[in-house]
mmCIF file of C-alpha atoms and ligand atoms in Angstrom:
data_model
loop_
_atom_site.group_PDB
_atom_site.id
_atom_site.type_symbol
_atom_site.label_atom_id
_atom_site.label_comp_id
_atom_site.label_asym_id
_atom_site.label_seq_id
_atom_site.Cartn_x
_atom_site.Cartn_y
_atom_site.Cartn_z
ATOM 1 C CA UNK A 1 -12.484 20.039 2.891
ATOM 2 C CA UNK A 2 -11.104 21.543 -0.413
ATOM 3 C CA UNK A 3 -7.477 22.769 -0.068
ATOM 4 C CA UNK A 4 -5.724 25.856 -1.958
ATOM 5 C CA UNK A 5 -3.615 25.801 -4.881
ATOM 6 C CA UNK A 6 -0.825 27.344 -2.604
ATOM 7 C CA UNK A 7 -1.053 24.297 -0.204
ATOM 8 C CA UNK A 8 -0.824 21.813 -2.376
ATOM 9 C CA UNK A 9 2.118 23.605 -4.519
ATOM 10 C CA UNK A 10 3.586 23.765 -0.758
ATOM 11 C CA UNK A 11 3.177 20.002 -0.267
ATOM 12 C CA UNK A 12 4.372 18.932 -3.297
ATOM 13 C CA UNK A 13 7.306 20.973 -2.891
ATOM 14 C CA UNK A 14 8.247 19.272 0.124
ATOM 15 C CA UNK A 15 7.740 15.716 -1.288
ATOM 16 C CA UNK A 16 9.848 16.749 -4.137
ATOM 17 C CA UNK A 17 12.651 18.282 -1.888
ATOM 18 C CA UNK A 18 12.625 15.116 0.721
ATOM 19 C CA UNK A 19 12.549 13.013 -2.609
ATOM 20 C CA UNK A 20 16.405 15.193 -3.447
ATOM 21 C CA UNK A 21 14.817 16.880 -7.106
ATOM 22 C CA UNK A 22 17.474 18.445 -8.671
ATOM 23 C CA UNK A 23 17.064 21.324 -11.248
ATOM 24 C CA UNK A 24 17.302 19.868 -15.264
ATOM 25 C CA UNK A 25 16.626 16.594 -13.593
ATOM 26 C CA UNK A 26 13.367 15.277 -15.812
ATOM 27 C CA UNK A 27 9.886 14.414 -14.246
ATOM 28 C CA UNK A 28 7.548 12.638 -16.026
ATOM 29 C CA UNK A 29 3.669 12.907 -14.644
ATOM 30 C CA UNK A 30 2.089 9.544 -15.716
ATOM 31 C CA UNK A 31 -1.632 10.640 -16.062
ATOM 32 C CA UNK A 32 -5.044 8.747 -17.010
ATOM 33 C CA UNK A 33 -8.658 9.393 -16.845
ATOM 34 C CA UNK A 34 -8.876 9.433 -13.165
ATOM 35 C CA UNK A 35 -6.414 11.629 -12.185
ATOM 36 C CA UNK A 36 -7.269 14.505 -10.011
ATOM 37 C CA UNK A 37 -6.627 17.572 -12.035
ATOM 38 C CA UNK A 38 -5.315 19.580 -8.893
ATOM 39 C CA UNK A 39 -3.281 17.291 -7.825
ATOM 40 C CA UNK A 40 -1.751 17.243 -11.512
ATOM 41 C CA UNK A 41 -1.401 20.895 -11.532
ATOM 42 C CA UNK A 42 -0.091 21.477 -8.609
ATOM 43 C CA UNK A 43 3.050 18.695 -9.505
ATOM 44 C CA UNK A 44 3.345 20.710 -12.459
ATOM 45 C CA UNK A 45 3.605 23.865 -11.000
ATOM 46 C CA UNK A 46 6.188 22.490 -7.752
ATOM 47 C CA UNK A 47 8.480 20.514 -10.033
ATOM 48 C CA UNK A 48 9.081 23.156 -12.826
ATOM 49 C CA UNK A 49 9.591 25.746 -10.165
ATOM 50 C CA UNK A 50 12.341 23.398 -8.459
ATOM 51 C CA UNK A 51 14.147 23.748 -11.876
ATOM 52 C CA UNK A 52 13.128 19.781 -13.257
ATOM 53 C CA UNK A 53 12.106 19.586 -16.974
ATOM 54 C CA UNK A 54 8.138 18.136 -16.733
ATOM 55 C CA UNK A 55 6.375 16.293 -19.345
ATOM 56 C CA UNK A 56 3.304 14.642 -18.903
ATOM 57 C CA UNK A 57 2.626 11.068 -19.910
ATOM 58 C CA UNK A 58 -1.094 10.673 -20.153
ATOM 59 C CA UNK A 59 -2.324 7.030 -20.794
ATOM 60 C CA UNK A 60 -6.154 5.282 -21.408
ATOM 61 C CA UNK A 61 -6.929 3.354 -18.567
ATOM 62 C CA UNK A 62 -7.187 -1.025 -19.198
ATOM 63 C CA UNK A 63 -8.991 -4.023 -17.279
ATOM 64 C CA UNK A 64 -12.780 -2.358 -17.384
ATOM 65 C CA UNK A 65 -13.970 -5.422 -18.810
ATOM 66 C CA UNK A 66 -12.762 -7.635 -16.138
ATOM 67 C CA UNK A 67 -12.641 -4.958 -12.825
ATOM 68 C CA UNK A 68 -15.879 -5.553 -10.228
ATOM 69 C CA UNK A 69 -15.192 -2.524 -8.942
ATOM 70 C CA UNK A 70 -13.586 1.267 -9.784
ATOM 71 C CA UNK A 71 -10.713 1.043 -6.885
ATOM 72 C CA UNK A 72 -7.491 0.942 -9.201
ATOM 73 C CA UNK A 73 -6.554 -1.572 -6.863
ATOM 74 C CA UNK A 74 -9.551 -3.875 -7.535
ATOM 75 C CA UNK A 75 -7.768 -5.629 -11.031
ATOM 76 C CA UNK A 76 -3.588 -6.160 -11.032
ATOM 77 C CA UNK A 77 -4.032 -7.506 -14.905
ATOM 78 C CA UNK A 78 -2.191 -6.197 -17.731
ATOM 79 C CA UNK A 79 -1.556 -2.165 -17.626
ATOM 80 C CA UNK A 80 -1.444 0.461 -20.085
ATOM 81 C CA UNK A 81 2.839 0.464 -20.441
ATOM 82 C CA UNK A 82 2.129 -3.562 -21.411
ATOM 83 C CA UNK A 83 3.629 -3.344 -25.230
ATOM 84 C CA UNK A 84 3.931 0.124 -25.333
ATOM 85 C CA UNK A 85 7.469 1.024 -26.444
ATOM 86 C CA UNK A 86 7.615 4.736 -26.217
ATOM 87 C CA UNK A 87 5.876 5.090 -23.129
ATOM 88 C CA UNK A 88 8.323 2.768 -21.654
ATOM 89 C CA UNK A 89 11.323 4.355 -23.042
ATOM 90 C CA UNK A 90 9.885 7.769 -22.255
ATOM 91 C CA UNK A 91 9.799 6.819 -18.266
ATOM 92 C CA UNK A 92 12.549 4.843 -18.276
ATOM 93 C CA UNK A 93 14.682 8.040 -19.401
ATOM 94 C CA UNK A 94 12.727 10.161 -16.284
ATOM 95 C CA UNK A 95 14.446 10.687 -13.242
ATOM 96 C CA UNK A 96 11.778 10.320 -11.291
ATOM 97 C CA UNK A 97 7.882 9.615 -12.347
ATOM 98 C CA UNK A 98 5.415 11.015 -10.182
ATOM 99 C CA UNK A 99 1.968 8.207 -10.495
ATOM 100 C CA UNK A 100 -0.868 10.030 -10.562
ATOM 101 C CA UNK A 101 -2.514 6.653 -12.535
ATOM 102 C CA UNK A 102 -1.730 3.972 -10.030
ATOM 103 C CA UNK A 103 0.818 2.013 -11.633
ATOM 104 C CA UNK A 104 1.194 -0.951 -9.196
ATOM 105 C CA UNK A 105 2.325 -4.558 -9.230
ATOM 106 C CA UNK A 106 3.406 -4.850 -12.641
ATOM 107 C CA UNK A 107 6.428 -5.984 -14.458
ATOM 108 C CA UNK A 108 6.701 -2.433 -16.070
ATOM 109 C CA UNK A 109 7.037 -0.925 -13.165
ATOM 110 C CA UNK A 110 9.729 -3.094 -11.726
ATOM 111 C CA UNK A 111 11.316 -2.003 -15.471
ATOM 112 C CA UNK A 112 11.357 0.879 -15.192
ATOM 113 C CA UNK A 113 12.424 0.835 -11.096
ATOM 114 C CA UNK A 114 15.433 -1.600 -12.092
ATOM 115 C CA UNK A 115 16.691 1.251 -14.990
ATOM 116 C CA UNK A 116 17.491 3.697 -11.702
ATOM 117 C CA UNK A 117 14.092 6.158 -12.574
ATOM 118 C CA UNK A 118 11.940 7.085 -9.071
ATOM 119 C CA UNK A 119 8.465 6.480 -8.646
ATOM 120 C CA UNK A 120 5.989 7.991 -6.870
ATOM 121 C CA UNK A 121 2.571 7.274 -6.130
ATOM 122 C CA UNK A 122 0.009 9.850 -5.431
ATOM 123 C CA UNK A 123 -3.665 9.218 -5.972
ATOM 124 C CA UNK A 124 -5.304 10.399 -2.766
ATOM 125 C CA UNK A 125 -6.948 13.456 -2.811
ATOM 126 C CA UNK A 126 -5.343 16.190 -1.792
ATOM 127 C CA UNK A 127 -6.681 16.948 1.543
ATOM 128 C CA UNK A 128 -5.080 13.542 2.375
ATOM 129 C CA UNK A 129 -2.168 14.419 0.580
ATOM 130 C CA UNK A 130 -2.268 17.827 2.810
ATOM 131 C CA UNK A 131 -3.022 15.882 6.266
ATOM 132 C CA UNK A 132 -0.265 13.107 5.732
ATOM 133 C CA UNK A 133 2.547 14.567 3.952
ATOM 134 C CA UNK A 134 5.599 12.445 4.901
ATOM 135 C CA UNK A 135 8.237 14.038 7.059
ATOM 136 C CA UNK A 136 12.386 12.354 7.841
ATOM 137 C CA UNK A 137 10.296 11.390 11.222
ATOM 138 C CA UNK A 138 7.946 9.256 9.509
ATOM 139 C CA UNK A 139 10.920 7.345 7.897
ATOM 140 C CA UNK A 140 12.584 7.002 10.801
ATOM 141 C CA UNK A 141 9.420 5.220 12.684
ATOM 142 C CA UNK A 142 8.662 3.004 9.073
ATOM 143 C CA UNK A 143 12.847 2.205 9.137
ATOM 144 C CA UNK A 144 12.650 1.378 12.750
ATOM 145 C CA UNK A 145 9.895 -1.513 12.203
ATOM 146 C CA UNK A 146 11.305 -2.970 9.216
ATOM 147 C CA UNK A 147 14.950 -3.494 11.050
ATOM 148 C CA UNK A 148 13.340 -5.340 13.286
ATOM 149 C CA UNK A 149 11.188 -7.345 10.648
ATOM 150 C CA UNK A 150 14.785 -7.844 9.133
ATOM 151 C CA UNK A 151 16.297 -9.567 11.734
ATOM 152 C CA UNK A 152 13.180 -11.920 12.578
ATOM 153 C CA UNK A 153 12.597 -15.902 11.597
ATOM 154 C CA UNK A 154 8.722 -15.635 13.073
ATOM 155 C CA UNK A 155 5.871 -13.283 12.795
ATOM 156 C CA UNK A 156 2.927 -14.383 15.481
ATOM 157 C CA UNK A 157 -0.039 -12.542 15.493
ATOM 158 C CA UNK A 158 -2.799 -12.836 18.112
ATOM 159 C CA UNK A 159 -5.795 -11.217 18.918
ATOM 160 C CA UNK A 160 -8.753 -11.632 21.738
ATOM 161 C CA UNK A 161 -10.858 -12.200 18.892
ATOM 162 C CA UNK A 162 -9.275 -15.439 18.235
ATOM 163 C CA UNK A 163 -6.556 -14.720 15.571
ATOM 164 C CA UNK A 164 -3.491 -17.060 16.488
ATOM 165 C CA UNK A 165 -1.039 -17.177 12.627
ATOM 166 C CA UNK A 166 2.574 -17.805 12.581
ATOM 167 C CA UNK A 167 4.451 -16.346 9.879
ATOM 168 C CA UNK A 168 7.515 -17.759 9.099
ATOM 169 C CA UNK A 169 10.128 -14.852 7.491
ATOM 170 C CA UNK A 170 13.331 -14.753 5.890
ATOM 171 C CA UNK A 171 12.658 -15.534 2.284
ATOM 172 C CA UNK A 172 11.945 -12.150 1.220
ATOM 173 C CA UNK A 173 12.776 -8.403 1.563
ATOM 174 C CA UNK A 174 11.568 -5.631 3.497
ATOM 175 C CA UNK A 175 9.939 -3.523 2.068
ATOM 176 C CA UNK A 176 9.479 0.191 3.706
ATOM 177 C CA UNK A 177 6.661 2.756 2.417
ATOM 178 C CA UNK A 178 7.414 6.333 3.964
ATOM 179 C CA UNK A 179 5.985 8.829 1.430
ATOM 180 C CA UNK A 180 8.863 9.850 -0.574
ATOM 181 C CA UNK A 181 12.044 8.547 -3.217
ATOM 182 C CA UNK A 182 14.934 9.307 -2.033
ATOM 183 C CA UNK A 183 17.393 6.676 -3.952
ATOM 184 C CA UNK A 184 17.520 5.958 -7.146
ATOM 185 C CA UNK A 185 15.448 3.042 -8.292
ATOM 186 C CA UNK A 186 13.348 3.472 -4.938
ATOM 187 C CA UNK A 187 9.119 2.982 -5.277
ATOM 188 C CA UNK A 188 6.975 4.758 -3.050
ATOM 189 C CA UNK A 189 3.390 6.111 -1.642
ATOM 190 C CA UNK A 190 2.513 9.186 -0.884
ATOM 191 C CA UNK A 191 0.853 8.827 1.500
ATOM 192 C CA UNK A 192 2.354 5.797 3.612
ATOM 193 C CA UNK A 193 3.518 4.869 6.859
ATOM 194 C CA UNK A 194 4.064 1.229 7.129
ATOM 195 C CA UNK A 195 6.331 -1.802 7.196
ATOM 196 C CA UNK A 196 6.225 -5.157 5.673
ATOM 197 C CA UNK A 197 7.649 -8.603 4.103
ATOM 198 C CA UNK A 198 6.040 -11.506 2.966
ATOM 199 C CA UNK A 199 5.872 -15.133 4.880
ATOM 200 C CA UNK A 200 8.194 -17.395 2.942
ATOM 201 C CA UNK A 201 6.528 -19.575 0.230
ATOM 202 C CA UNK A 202 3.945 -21.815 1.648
ATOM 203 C CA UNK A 203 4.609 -21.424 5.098
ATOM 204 C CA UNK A 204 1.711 -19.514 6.670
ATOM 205 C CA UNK A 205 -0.432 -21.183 9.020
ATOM 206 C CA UNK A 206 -2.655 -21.194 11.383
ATOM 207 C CA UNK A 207 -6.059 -19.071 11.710
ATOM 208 C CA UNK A 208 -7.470 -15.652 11.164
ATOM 209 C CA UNK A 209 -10.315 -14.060 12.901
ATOM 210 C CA UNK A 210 -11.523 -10.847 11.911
ATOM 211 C CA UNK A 211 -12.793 -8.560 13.926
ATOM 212 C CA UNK A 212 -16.117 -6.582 13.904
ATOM 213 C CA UNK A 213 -14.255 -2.723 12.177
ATOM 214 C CA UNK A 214 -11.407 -4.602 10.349
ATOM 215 C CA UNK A 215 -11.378 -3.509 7.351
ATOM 216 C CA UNK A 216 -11.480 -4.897 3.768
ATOM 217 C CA UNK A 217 -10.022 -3.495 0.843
ATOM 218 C CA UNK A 218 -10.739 -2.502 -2.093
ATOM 219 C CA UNK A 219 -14.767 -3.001 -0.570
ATOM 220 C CA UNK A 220 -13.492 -0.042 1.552
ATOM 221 C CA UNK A 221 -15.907 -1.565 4.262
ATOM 222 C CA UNK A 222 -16.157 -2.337 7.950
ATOM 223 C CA UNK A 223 -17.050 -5.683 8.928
ATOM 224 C CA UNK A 224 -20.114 -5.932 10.735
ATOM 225 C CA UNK A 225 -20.118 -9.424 12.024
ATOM 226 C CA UNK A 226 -16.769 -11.630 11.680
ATOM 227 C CA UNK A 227 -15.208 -13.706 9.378
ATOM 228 C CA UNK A 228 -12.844 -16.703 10.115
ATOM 229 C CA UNK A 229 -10.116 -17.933 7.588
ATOM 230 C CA UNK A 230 -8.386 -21.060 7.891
ATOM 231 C CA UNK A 231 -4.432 -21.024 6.552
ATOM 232 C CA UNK A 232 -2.363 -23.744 5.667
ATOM 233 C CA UNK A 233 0.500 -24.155 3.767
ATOM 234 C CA UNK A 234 0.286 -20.588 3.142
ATOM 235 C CA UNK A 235 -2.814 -20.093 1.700
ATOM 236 C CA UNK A 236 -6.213 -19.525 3.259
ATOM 237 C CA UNK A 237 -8.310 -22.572 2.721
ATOM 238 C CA UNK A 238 -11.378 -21.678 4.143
ATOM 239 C CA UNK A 239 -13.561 -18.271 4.916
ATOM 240 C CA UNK A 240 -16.430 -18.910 6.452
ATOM 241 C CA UNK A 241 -18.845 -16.174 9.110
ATOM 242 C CA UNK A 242 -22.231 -14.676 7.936
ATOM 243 C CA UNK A 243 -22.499 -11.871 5.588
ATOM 244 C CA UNK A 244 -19.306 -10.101 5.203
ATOM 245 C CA UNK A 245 -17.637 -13.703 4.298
ATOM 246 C CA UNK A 246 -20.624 -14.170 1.908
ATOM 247 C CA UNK A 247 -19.983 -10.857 0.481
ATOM 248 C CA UNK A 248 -15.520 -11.535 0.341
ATOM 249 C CA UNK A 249 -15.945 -15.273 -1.117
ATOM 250 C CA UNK A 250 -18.142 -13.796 -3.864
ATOM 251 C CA UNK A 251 -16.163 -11.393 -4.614
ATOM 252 C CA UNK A 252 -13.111 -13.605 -4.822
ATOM 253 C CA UNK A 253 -14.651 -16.172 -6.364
ATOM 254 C CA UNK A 254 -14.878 -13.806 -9.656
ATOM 255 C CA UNK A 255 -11.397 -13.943 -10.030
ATOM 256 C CA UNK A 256 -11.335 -17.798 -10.636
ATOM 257 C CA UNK A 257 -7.881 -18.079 -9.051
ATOM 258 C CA UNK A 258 -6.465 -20.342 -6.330
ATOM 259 C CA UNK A 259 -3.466 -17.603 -6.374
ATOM 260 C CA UNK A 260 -5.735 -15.092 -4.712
ATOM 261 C CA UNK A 261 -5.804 -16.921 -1.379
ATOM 262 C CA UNK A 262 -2.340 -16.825 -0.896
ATOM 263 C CA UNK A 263 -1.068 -14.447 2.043
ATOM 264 C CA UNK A 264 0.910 -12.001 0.734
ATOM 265 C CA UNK A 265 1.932 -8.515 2.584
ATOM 266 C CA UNK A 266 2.247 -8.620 6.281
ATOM 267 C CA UNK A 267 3.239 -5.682 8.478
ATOM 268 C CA UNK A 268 1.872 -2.943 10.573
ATOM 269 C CA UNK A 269 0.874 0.708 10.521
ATOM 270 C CA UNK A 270 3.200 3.679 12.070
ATOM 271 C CA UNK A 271 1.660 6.451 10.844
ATOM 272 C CA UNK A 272 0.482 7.947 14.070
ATOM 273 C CA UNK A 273 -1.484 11.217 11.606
ATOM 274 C CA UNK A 274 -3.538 8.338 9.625
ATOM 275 C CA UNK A 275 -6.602 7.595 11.484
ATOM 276 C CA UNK A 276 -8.883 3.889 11.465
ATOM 277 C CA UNK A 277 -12.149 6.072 11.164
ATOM 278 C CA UNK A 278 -11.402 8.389 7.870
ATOM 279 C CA UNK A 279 -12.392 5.636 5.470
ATOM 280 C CA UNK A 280 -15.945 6.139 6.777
ATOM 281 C CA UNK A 281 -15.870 9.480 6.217
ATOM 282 C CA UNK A 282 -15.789 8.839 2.421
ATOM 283 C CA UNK A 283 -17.536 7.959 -0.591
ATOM 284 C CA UNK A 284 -16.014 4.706 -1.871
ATOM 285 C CA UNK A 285 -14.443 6.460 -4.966
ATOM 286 C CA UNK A 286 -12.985 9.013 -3.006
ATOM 287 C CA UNK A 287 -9.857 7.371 -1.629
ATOM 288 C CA UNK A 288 -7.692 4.408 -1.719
ATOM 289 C CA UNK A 289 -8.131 4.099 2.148
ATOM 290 C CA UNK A 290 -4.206 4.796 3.148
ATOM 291 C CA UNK A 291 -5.622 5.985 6.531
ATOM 292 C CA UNK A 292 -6.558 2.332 6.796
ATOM 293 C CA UNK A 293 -3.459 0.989 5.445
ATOM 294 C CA UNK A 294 -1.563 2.888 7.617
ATOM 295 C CA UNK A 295 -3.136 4.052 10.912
ATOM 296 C CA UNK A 296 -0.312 2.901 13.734
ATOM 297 C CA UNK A 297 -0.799 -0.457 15.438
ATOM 298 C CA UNK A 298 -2.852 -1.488 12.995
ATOM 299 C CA UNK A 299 -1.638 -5.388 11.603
ATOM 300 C CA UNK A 300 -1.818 -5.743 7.748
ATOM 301 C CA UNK A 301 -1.984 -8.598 6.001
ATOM 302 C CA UNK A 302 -2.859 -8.621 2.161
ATOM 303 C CA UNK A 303 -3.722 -11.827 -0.052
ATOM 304 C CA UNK A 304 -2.651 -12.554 -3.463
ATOM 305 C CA UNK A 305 0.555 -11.298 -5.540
ATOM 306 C CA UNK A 306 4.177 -11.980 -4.040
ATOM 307 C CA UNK A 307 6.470 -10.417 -7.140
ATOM 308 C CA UNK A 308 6.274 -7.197 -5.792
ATOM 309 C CA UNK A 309 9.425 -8.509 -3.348
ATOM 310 C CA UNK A 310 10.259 -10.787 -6.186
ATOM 311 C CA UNK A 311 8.442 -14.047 -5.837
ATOM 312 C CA UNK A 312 7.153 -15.624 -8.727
ATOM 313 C CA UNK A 313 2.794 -15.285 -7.741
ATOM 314 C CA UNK A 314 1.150 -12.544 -10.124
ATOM 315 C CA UNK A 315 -2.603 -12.724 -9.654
ATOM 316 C CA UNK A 316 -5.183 -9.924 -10.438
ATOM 317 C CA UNK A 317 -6.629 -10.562 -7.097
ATOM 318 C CA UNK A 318 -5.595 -8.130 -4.266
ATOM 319 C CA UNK A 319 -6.910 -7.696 -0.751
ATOM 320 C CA UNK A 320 -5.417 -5.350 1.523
ATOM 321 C CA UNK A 321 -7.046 -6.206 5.418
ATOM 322 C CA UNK A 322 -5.858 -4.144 7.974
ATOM 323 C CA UNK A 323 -7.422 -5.624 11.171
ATOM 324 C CA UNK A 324 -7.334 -3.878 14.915
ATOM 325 C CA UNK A 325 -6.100 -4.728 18.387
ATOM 326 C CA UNK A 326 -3.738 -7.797 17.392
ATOM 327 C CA UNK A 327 -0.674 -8.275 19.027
ATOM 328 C CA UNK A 328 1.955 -8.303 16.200
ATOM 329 C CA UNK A 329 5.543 -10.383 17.953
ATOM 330 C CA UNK A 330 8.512 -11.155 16.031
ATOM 331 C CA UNK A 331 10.208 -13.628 17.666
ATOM 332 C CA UNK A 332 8.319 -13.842 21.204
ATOM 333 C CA UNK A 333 9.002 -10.117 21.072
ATOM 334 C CA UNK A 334 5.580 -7.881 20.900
ATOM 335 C CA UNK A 335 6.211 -4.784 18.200
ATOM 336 C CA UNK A 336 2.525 -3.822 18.547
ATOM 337 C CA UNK A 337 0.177 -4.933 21.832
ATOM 338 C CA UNK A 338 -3.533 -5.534 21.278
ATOM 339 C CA UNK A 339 -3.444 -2.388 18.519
ATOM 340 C CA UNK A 340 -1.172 -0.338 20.081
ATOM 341 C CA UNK A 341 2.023 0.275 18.631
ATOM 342 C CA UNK A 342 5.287 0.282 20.634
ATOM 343 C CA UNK A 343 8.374 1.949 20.183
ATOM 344 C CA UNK A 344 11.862 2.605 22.325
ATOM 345 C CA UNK A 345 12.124 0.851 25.605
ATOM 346 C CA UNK A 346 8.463 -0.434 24.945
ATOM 347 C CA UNK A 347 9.811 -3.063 22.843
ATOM 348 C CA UNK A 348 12.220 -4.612 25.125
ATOM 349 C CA UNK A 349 9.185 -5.084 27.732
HETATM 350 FE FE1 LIG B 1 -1.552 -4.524 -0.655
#
């Protein structure tokens, strides 16, 4: 459903205003080749008018060679700030960048983060953008999950399906994705709604079953039939089912990494707006799939790269699965019940 100019000028003036944008603070739009030109406009139009001083950092897209697919999730290799001076300098001098390029995982960005500068992603298009626009709510929900994912040694997740993994925690932060920057220094995705650590280093274990509708990412596909991964010592050791493992070990295999297998992300969705069926609604090159990512009660559990919380793992490899109807404890407490996410008194029960 296409959305107006005035909408999205009305969104992004809300993202900007929950993000604190001051007038003659500086935003710099980081721009490539698959940027959606309304969204771009539209930034352009609701940051000037909130008084910032815009430029517009547009930058060749890298990794073609080596990417199996066109998700700009699909290859977490080198990016186009790698060597480049002035771009560097340029952002690091912004108050806040808005991504409109997908900047993710990369020791630039933390850079750039660690000089004080904002960053936000935004790479949906903008009838997603419209739909899920963040509100002080949604950070509330996100900030209420990751206090409890603070204070935890254990993450257990079940599932009738035959999912039993315990997740040792502590070792690494919290990390919180609500939709907007509102400190300095502070990385975000509009749009989010989601909480997560990582299990410490080599720790993981135990076994994964996934679920016919789980979904993998970047494939941006619903398993048909499931797929069972073995993990020990943190990383998954074996994935085995009929086609949809054929179709992941393939895939992973192309990589040529033993880093790729190790679990990295783990969390759950909140965002009670993003729904598990939108990603079939799309065209593969349409969306990242943060309905997916985010729908509430959903568990999410990523493998590959670790140094976005500061471990040491980069790989190129990246899979986002967020799987249904798992119970997520921390604990021996439940946080979400077979999908269905609790909150208040629920989660003393
Ligand atoms: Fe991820």
């Amino acid at each position: 459903m296409p959305v107006s100019d005035a909408d999205m000028v009305r969104a992004w003036t809300h993202v900007l205003t929950l993000s604190k944008l001051k007038p003659q603070e500086v935003v710099t739009v980081l721009t490539s080749d698959g940027t959606h030109p309304q969204t771009l406009r539209t930034a352009l139009i609701a940051a000037s008018t909130l008084g910032a001083r815009v430029n517009r950092l547009d930058l060749p897209p890298v990794n073609a060679e080596h990417a199996h697919s066109r998700d700009s999730l699909a290859y977490l290799g080198t990016t186009p700030l790698t060597g480049n001076r002035a771009a560097m300098a340029a952002l690091k001098e912004s108050d806040l960048v808005l991504d409109l390029m997908t900047l993710l995982f990369s020791p630039e960005q933390m850079e750039i983060l660690e000089s004080g500068t904002k960053i936000l992603l935004a790479v949906e298009p903008p009838e997603v953008l419209v739909r899920l626009l963040p509100s002080l709510e949604d950070k509330a929900t996100v900030g209420e999950a990751t206090a409890l994912l603070k204070a935890a040694k254990e993450m257990h997740v079940t599932s009738r399906a035959g999912t039993d993994l315990r997740l040792p925690i502590g070792e690494f932060p919290t990390v919180q994705e609500y939709g907007f920057v509102d400190e300095p220094g502070r990385w975000d995705h509009w749009p989010s709604g989601f909480g997560f650590t990582f299990p410490n280093e080599g720790q993981a274990s135990g076994r994964i079953v996934l679920d016919k509708g789980d979904i993998l990412l970047p494939m941006k596909s619903y398993l048909t039939s499931q797929i069972e991964m073995t993990v020990e010592k943190g990383y998954v050791t074996a994935i085995t089912g009929g086609l949809d493992a054929d179709l992941l070990n393939d895939y992973m295999d192309t990589f040529a990494d033993p880093e790729a297998y190790a679990i990295s992300h783990i969390g759950w969705g909140t965002q009670k707006r993003a729904r598990w069926s939108t990603l079939g609604l799309y065209d593969r090159e349409q969306t990242l799939g943060m309905d997916a990512r985010a729908f509430a009660g959903n568990f999410l559990f990523s493998l590959g790269p670790n140094n976005e919380a500061g471990g040491s793992r980069t790989t190129a490899c990246h899979i986002d699965i967020p799987m249904r109807n798992c119970t997520v404890s921390l604990d021996g407490r439940d946080v979400v019940r077979e999908g269905k996410l609790l909150a208040g008194k629920e989660l003393a029960q």
